[in-house]
């Protein structure tokens, strides 16, 4: 894939002006988005409540676009990419899987098909996108696989059992999250992970200044997120082979510290 622009600060005025001059056709859409986001931030100062409102707005237009897919073909391709990667990196049918930010099951329906019945658990902050996930289940005929889909208010995961999930997965969640939300997840995810389990998450990577755009897109240095995981007793490593795939985000795998020491 093309080299990432890892030192660009997308929030800098100079970059925004330059981008607008190079892509004038995108300016109207950006202004609409900026106006909407300013209003939603005013109404919902809490980030999770704000982003829940963003998802409500986006899902009303298109559930597939709400999870970041501009076409059905891209929705299918991104879901397949996530599924194939996990399949190549240890996912087995007997595993119990928790998907954080499961959306409308872009990858989830493939996980549900692969896993034993009752072994998939999806959570999301958006009730509207979970309703769209139910539509995906019906369309794919997966009701008999008995997945669980649950709305959540935060990422403490406090209602889930200890040491239950072999695989935890969060695609394009931390790319939309400020550090306190990410830390909340990392502070609690170890409790629900089974021994030998892992947590894969994607993020928007920068090697320059960490920054955000419209409070929707957040860019972090790899070492920041690895250190945050280690702060909460976890081991984390950058998954370089994910960046060989045609996807703009990066990936980190988190395990229990003792599992990382096991040969």
mmCIF file of C-alpha atoms in Angstrom:
data_model
loop_
_atom_site.group_PDB
_atom_site.id
_atom_site.type_symbol
_atom_site.label_atom_id
_atom_site.label_comp_id
_atom_site.label_asym_id
_atom_site.label_seq_id
_atom_site.Cartn_x
_atom_site.Cartn_y
_atom_site.Cartn_z
ATOM 1 C CA UNK A 1 0.000 0.000 0.000
ATOM 2 C CA UNK A 2 1.163 3.636 -0.361
ATOM 3 C CA UNK A 3 3.455 4.952 2.356
ATOM 4 C CA UNK A 4 1.548 6.535 5.232
ATOM 5 C CA UNK A 5 1.916 10.243 5.892
ATOM 6 C CA UNK A 6 3.113 9.598 9.393
ATOM 7 C CA UNK A 7 4.442 13.061 10.211
ATOM 8 C CA UNK A 8 1.480 15.096 8.954
ATOM 9 C CA UNK A 9 -0.441 17.100 11.535
ATOM 10 C CA UNK A 10 -3.931 17.138 10.039
ATOM 11 C CA UNK A 11 -5.161 19.621 12.639
ATOM 12 C CA UNK A 12 -2.607 22.300 11.661
ATOM 13 C CA UNK A 13 -4.037 25.320 9.846
ATOM 14 C CA UNK A 14 -1.434 25.104 7.089
ATOM 15 C CA UNK A 15 -2.312 21.486 6.339
ATOM 16 C CA UNK A 16 -6.046 22.227 6.289
ATOM 17 C CA UNK A 17 -5.639 25.155 3.902
ATOM 18 C CA UNK A 18 -3.330 23.165 1.629
ATOM 19 C CA UNK A 19 -5.731 20.197 1.630
ATOM 20 C CA UNK A 20 -8.685 22.448 0.786
ATOM 21 C CA UNK A 21 -6.794 23.979 -2.142
ATOM 22 C CA UNK A 22 -5.898 20.534 -3.475
ATOM 23 C CA UNK A 23 -9.388 19.076 -2.944
ATOM 24 C CA UNK A 24 -11.897 21.928 -3.302
ATOM 25 C CA UNK A 25 -14.727 19.489 -4.071
ATOM 26 C CA UNK A 26 -14.448 18.097 -0.520
ATOM 27 C CA UNK A 27 -14.761 21.454 1.243
ATOM 28 C CA UNK A 28 -18.601 21.625 1.330
ATOM 29 C CA UNK A 29 -18.881 18.168 2.896
ATOM 30 C CA UNK A 30 -16.208 19.047 5.459
ATOM 31 C CA UNK A 31 -18.027 22.255 6.406
ATOM 32 C CA UNK A 32 -21.272 20.352 6.897
ATOM 33 C CA UNK A 33 -19.483 17.816 9.084
ATOM 34 C CA UNK A 34 -17.701 20.522 11.090
ATOM 35 C CA UNK A 35 -20.967 22.380 11.719
ATOM 36 C CA UNK A 36 -22.746 19.212 12.804
ATOM 37 C CA UNK A 37 -19.891 18.185 15.083
ATOM 38 C CA UNK A 38 -19.702 21.612 16.712
ATOM 39 C CA UNK A 39 -23.418 21.418 17.539
ATOM 40 C CA UNK A 40 -23.130 17.860 18.865
ATOM 41 C CA UNK A 41 -20.096 18.733 20.999
ATOM 42 C CA UNK A 42 -22.076 21.603 22.484
ATOM 43 C CA UNK A 43 -25.012 19.313 23.307
ATOM 44 C CA UNK A 44 -22.876 16.352 24.463
ATOM 45 C CA UNK A 45 -19.635 17.447 26.180
ATOM 46 C CA UNK A 46 -18.902 13.832 27.196
ATOM 47 C CA UNK A 47 -17.029 12.167 24.335
ATOM 48 C CA UNK A 48 -18.902 8.852 24.401
ATOM 49 C CA UNK A 49 -22.279 10.616 24.376
ATOM 50 C CA UNK A 50 -21.020 12.870 21.589
ATOM 51 C CA UNK A 51 -19.820 9.990 19.442
ATOM 52 C CA UNK A 52 -23.037 8.071 20.094
ATOM 53 C CA UNK A 53 -24.840 11.077 18.594
ATOM 54 C CA UNK A 54 -22.444 11.066 15.625
ATOM 55 C CA UNK A 55 -23.245 7.398 15.007
ATOM 56 C CA UNK A 56 -26.977 8.072 15.318
ATOM 57 C CA UNK A 57 -26.683 10.747 12.663
ATOM 58 C CA UNK A 58 -24.475 8.687 10.344
ATOM 59 C CA UNK A 59 -26.482 5.482 10.720
ATOM 60 C CA UNK A 60 -29.635 7.323 9.756
ATOM 61 C CA UNK A 61 -28.002 8.056 6.389
ATOM 62 C CA UNK A 62 -26.215 4.716 5.856
ATOM 63 C CA UNK A 63 -25.164 2.045 8.384
ATOM 64 C CA UNK A 64 -22.311 0.938 6.120
ATOM 65 C CA UNK A 65 -21.005 4.491 5.750
ATOM 66 C CA UNK A 66 -21.401 4.973 9.513
ATOM 67 C CA UNK A 67 -18.760 2.282 10.115
ATOM 68 C CA UNK A 68 -16.432 3.800 7.545
ATOM 69 C CA UNK A 69 -17.344 2.048 4.283
ATOM 70 C CA UNK A 70 -18.227 4.238 1.307
ATOM 71 C CA UNK A 71 -19.681 1.340 -0.676
ATOM 72 C CA UNK A 72 -21.080 -2.133 -0.043
ATOM 73 C CA UNK A 73 -18.106 -3.612 -1.881
ATOM 74 C CA UNK A 74 -15.703 -1.802 0.459
ATOM 75 C CA UNK A 75 -17.794 -2.895 3.454
ATOM 76 C CA UNK A 76 -17.398 -6.512 2.365
ATOM 77 C CA UNK A 77 -13.689 -6.113 1.621
ATOM 78 C CA UNK A 78 -12.845 -4.519 4.976
ATOM 79 C CA UNK A 79 -14.787 -7.176 6.854
ATOM 80 C CA UNK A 80 -13.008 -9.927 4.957
ATOM 81 C CA UNK A 81 -9.637 -8.290 5.642
ATOM 82 C CA UNK A 82 -10.234 -8.276 9.393
ATOM 83 C CA UNK A 83 -11.511 -11.844 9.392
ATOM 84 C CA UNK A 84 -8.682 -13.250 7.270
ATOM 85 C CA UNK A 85 -6.071 -11.504 9.407
ATOM 86 C CA UNK A 86 -7.416 -12.930 12.656
ATOM 87 C CA UNK A 87 -7.805 -16.344 11.069
ATOM 88 C CA UNK A 88 -4.123 -16.236 10.081
ATOM 89 C CA UNK A 89 -3.171 -15.041 13.576
ATOM 90 C CA UNK A 90 -4.766 -17.653 15.775
ATOM 91 C CA UNK A 91 -8.558 -17.389 15.720
ATOM 92 C CA UNK A 92 -10.156 -20.834 16.137
ATOM 93 C CA UNK A 93 -13.828 -21.908 16.141
ATOM 94 C CA UNK A 94 -13.767 -22.846 19.823
ATOM 95 C CA UNK A 95 -12.578 -19.392 20.908
ATOM 96 C CA UNK A 96 -14.896 -17.024 22.734
ATOM 97 C CA UNK A 97 -14.731 -13.608 21.132
ATOM 98 C CA UNK A 98 -15.629 -10.128 22.320
ATOM 99 C CA UNK A 99 -15.839 -7.469 19.622
ATOM 100 C CA UNK A 100 -15.739 -3.921 20.990
ATOM 101 C CA UNK A 101 -17.406 -1.511 18.591
ATOM 102 C CA UNK A 102 -18.977 -4.300 16.550
ATOM 103 C CA UNK A 103 -20.962 -1.828 14.429
ATOM 104 C CA UNK A 104 -23.302 -3.425 11.918
ATOM 105 C CA UNK A 105 -21.171 -6.586 11.871
ATOM 106 C CA UNK A 106 -18.947 -5.652 8.934
ATOM 107 C CA UNK A 107 -16.490 -8.299 10.114
ATOM 108 C CA UNK A 108 -18.713 -9.696 12.861
ATOM 109 C CA UNK A 109 -20.958 -11.781 10.627
ATOM 110 C CA UNK A 110 -17.886 -13.642 9.385
ATOM 111 C CA UNK A 111 -16.676 -14.194 12.961
ATOM 112 C CA UNK A 112 -20.125 -15.444 13.945
ATOM 113 C CA UNK A 113 -20.127 -17.897 11.022
ATOM 114 C CA UNK A 114 -16.685 -19.197 11.984
ATOM 115 C CA UNK A 115 -17.093 -19.477 15.756
ATOM 116 C CA UNK A 116 -19.063 -22.130 17.581
ATOM 117 C CA UNK A 117 -22.658 -21.079 18.383
ATOM 118 C CA UNK A 118 -22.890 -18.683 21.307
ATOM 119 C CA UNK A 119 -19.187 -17.779 21.200
ATOM 120 C CA UNK A 120 -19.510 -14.272 19.730
ATOM 121 C CA UNK A 121 -20.281 -11.237 21.898
ATOM 122 C CA UNK A 122 -20.519 -7.804 20.280
ATOM 123 C CA UNK A 123 -20.838 -4.484 22.103
ATOM 124 C CA UNK A 124 -21.276 -0.961 20.775
ATOM 125 C CA UNK A 125 -22.150 2.471 22.167
ATOM 126 C CA UNK A 126 -24.729 3.013 19.410
ATOM 127 C CA UNK A 127 -28.163 1.365 19.717
ATOM 128 C CA UNK A 128 -28.911 2.420 16.141
ATOM 129 C CA UNK A 129 -25.920 0.597 14.669
ATOM 130 C CA UNK A 130 -26.804 -2.501 16.724
ATOM 131 C CA UNK A 131 -30.257 -2.458 15.131
ATOM 132 C CA UNK A 132 -28.457 -2.458 11.778
ATOM 133 C CA UNK A 133 -26.352 -5.371 13.069
ATOM 134 C CA UNK A 134 -29.559 -7.326 13.646
ATOM 135 C CA UNK A 135 -30.456 -6.688 10.011
ATOM 136 C CA UNK A 136 -27.077 -8.128 8.992
ATOM 137 C CA UNK A 137 -27.721 -11.242 11.083
ATOM 138 C CA UNK A 138 -31.074 -11.764 9.383
ATOM 139 C CA UNK A 139 -29.664 -11.128 5.915
ATOM 140 C CA UNK A 140 -26.872 -13.680 6.468
ATOM 141 C CA UNK A 141 -29.185 -16.208 8.159
ATOM 142 C CA UNK A 142 -27.080 -16.367 11.333
ATOM 143 C CA UNK A 143 -29.797 -16.371 14.003
ATOM 144 C CA UNK A 144 -29.008 -19.986 14.866
ATOM 145 C CA UNK A 145 -25.409 -19.083 15.770
ATOM 146 C CA UNK A 146 -26.807 -17.316 18.863
ATOM 147 C CA UNK A 147 -24.560 -14.239 18.958
ATOM 148 C CA UNK A 148 -25.021 -11.646 21.685
ATOM 149 C CA UNK A 149 -25.262 -7.949 20.781
ATOM 150 C CA UNK A 150 -25.282 -5.455 23.656
ATOM 151 C CA UNK A 151 -25.275 -1.633 23.862
ATOM 152 C CA UNK A 152 -22.805 -0.137 26.351
ATOM 153 C CA UNK A 153 -22.362 3.255 27.987
ATOM 154 C CA UNK A 154 -18.599 2.992 28.479
ATOM 155 C CA UNK A 155 -15.649 0.616 28.062
ATOM 156 C CA UNK A 156 -15.302 -0.609 31.644
ATOM 157 C CA UNK A 157 -16.786 -3.973 30.566
ATOM 158 C CA UNK A 158 -17.910 -4.380 34.161
ATOM 159 C CA UNK A 159 -20.944 -6.540 33.309
ATOM 160 C CA UNK A 160 -18.834 -9.204 31.571
ATOM 161 C CA UNK A 161 -17.344 -12.264 33.337
ATOM 162 C CA UNK A 162 -13.735 -12.637 34.423
ATOM 163 C CA UNK A 163 -11.237 -14.487 32.194
ATOM 164 C CA UNK A 164 -13.929 -15.408 29.668
ATOM 165 C CA UNK A 165 -12.802 -14.221 26.230
ATOM 166 C CA UNK A 166 -9.961 -15.771 24.259
ATOM 167 C CA UNK A 167 -10.055 -13.007 21.649
ATOM 168 C CA UNK A 168 -10.995 -9.357 22.064
ATOM 169 C CA UNK A 169 -11.147 -7.242 18.919
ATOM 170 C CA UNK A 170 -11.638 -3.505 18.363
ATOM 171 C CA UNK A 171 -11.394 -2.269 14.798
ATOM 172 C CA UNK A 172 -11.554 1.482 14.174
ATOM 173 C CA UNK A 173 -12.556 2.242 17.766
ATOM 174 C CA UNK A 174 -9.441 3.836 19.244
ATOM 175 C CA UNK A 175 -9.061 5.865 16.047
ATOM 176 C CA UNK A 176 -12.161 7.740 17.238
ATOM 177 C CA UNK A 177 -11.299 7.861 20.941
ATOM 178 C CA UNK A 178 -9.406 10.311 23.183
ATOM 179 C CA UNK A 179 -6.790 8.834 25.517
ATOM 180 C CA UNK A 180 -9.048 8.659 28.626
ATOM 181 C CA UNK A 181 -11.477 6.399 26.742
ATOM 182 C CA UNK A 182 -8.624 4.202 25.485
ATOM 183 C CA UNK A 183 -7.148 3.988 28.970
ATOM 184 C CA UNK A 184 -10.528 3.030 30.417
ATOM 185 C CA UNK A 185 -10.634 0.084 28.031
ATOM 186 C CA UNK A 186 -7.021 -0.979 28.674
ATOM 187 C CA UNK A 187 -7.544 -0.710 32.425
ATOM 188 C CA UNK A 188 -10.371 -3.276 32.299
ATOM 189 C CA UNK A 189 -9.886 -5.495 29.275
ATOM 190 C CA UNK A 190 -7.300 -7.685 31.021
ATOM 191 C CA UNK A 191 -9.926 -8.818 33.522
ATOM 192 C CA UNK A 192 -12.185 -10.310 30.858
ATOM 193 C CA UNK A 193 -9.369 -11.889 28.805
ATOM 194 C CA UNK A 194 -8.795 -15.599 29.376
ATOM 195 C CA UNK A 195 -5.266 -16.882 30.053
ATOM 196 C CA UNK A 196 -3.496 -17.050 26.714
ATOM 197 C CA UNK A 197 -5.991 -14.635 25.184
ATOM 198 C CA UNK A 198 -5.265 -11.469 23.245
ATOM 199 C CA UNK A 199 -6.735 -8.095 22.383
ATOM 200 C CA UNK A 200 -6.189 -6.686 18.886
ATOM 201 C CA UNK A 201 -7.009 -3.051 18.194
ATOM 202 C CA UNK A 202 -6.396 -0.657 15.331
ATOM 203 C CA UNK A 203 -5.469 3.005 15.621
ATOM 204 C CA UNK A 204 -4.478 5.951 13.450
ATOM 205 C CA UNK A 205 -0.692 6.150 13.740
ATOM 206 C CA UNK A 206 1.520 9.202 13.656
ATOM 207 C CA UNK A 207 5.238 9.615 14.170
ATOM 208 C CA UNK A 208 4.820 13.355 14.650
ATOM 209 C CA UNK A 209 2.657 15.377 17.011
ATOM 210 C CA UNK A 210 -0.338 13.502 18.388
ATOM 211 C CA UNK A 211 -3.484 15.296 17.307
ATOM 212 C CA UNK A 212 -7.185 15.031 16.537
ATOM 213 C CA UNK A 213 -9.504 16.291 13.825
ATOM 214 C CA UNK A 214 -13.040 17.423 14.754
ATOM 215 C CA UNK A 215 -12.910 15.182 17.848
ATOM 216 C CA UNK A 216 -13.752 12.274 15.532
ATOM 217 C CA UNK A 217 -10.307 11.182 14.311
ATOM 218 C CA UNK A 218 -7.403 10.771 16.728
ATOM 219 C CA UNK A 219 -3.760 10.133 15.808
ATOM 220 C CA UNK A 220 -1.370 8.509 18.300
ATOM 221 C CA UNK A 221 2.236 7.435 18.451
ATOM 222 C CA UNK A 222 2.707 3.691 18.805
ATOM 223 C CA UNK A 223 4.816 4.067 21.945
ATOM 224 C CA UNK A 224 2.050 6.051 23.656
ATOM 225 C CA UNK A 225 -0.446 3.196 23.369
ATOM 226 C CA UNK A 226 2.091 0.487 24.207
ATOM 227 C CA UNK A 227 3.083 2.387 27.354
ATOM 228 C CA UNK A 228 -0.579 2.800 28.297
ATOM 229 C CA UNK A 229 -1.128 -0.963 28.024
ATOM 230 C CA UNK A 230 1.988 -1.662 30.088
ATOM 231 C CA UNK A 231 0.782 0.797 32.745
ATOM 232 C CA UNK A 232 -2.151 -1.562 33.328
ATOM 233 C CA UNK A 233 -0.094 -4.747 33.555
ATOM 234 C CA UNK A 234 -0.403 -5.803 29.930
ATOM 235 C CA UNK A 235 2.145 -6.525 27.230
ATOM 236 C CA UNK A 236 1.710 -4.934 23.811
ATOM 237 C CA UNK A 237 3.419 -5.277 20.454
ATOM 238 C CA UNK A 238 3.052 -3.545 17.121
ATOM 239 C CA UNK A 239 1.703 -5.805 14.353
ATOM 240 C CA UNK A 240 3.806 -4.692 11.409
ATOM 241 C CA UNK A 241 2.343 -7.216 8.970
ATOM 242 C CA UNK A 242 -1.091 -5.564 9.229
ATOM 243 C CA UNK A 243 0.368 -2.516 7.480
ATOM 244 C CA UNK A 244 1.123 -4.642 4.427
ATOM 245 C CA UNK A 245 -2.641 -4.745 3.839
ATOM 246 C CA UNK A 246 -4.650 -2.030 2.038
ATOM 247 C CA UNK A 247 -5.883 -0.321 5.177
ATOM 248 C CA UNK A 248 -5.008 3.095 6.534
ATOM 249 C CA UNK A 249 -4.815 2.203 10.218
ATOM 250 C CA UNK A 250 -2.198 0.370 12.277
ATOM 251 C CA UNK A 251 -2.625 -2.509 14.709
ATOM 252 C CA UNK A 252 -1.380 -3.481 18.187
ATOM 253 C CA UNK A 253 -1.838 -6.815 19.957
ATOM 254 C CA UNK A 254 -2.193 -6.835 23.752
ATOM 255 C CA UNK A 255 -1.764 -9.900 25.975
ATOM 256 C CA UNK A 256 -1.399 -10.643 29.651
ATOM 257 C CA UNK A 257 2.176 -9.890 30.650
ATOM 258 C CA UNK A 258 2.803 -13.480 31.773
ATOM 259 C CA UNK A 259 1.628 -14.822 28.409
ATOM 260 C CA UNK A 260 4.113 -12.579 26.613
ATOM 261 C CA UNK A 261 6.922 -14.210 28.617
ATOM 262 C CA UNK A 262 5.828 -17.721 27.707
ATOM 263 C CA UNK A 263 8.038 -19.255 24.982
#
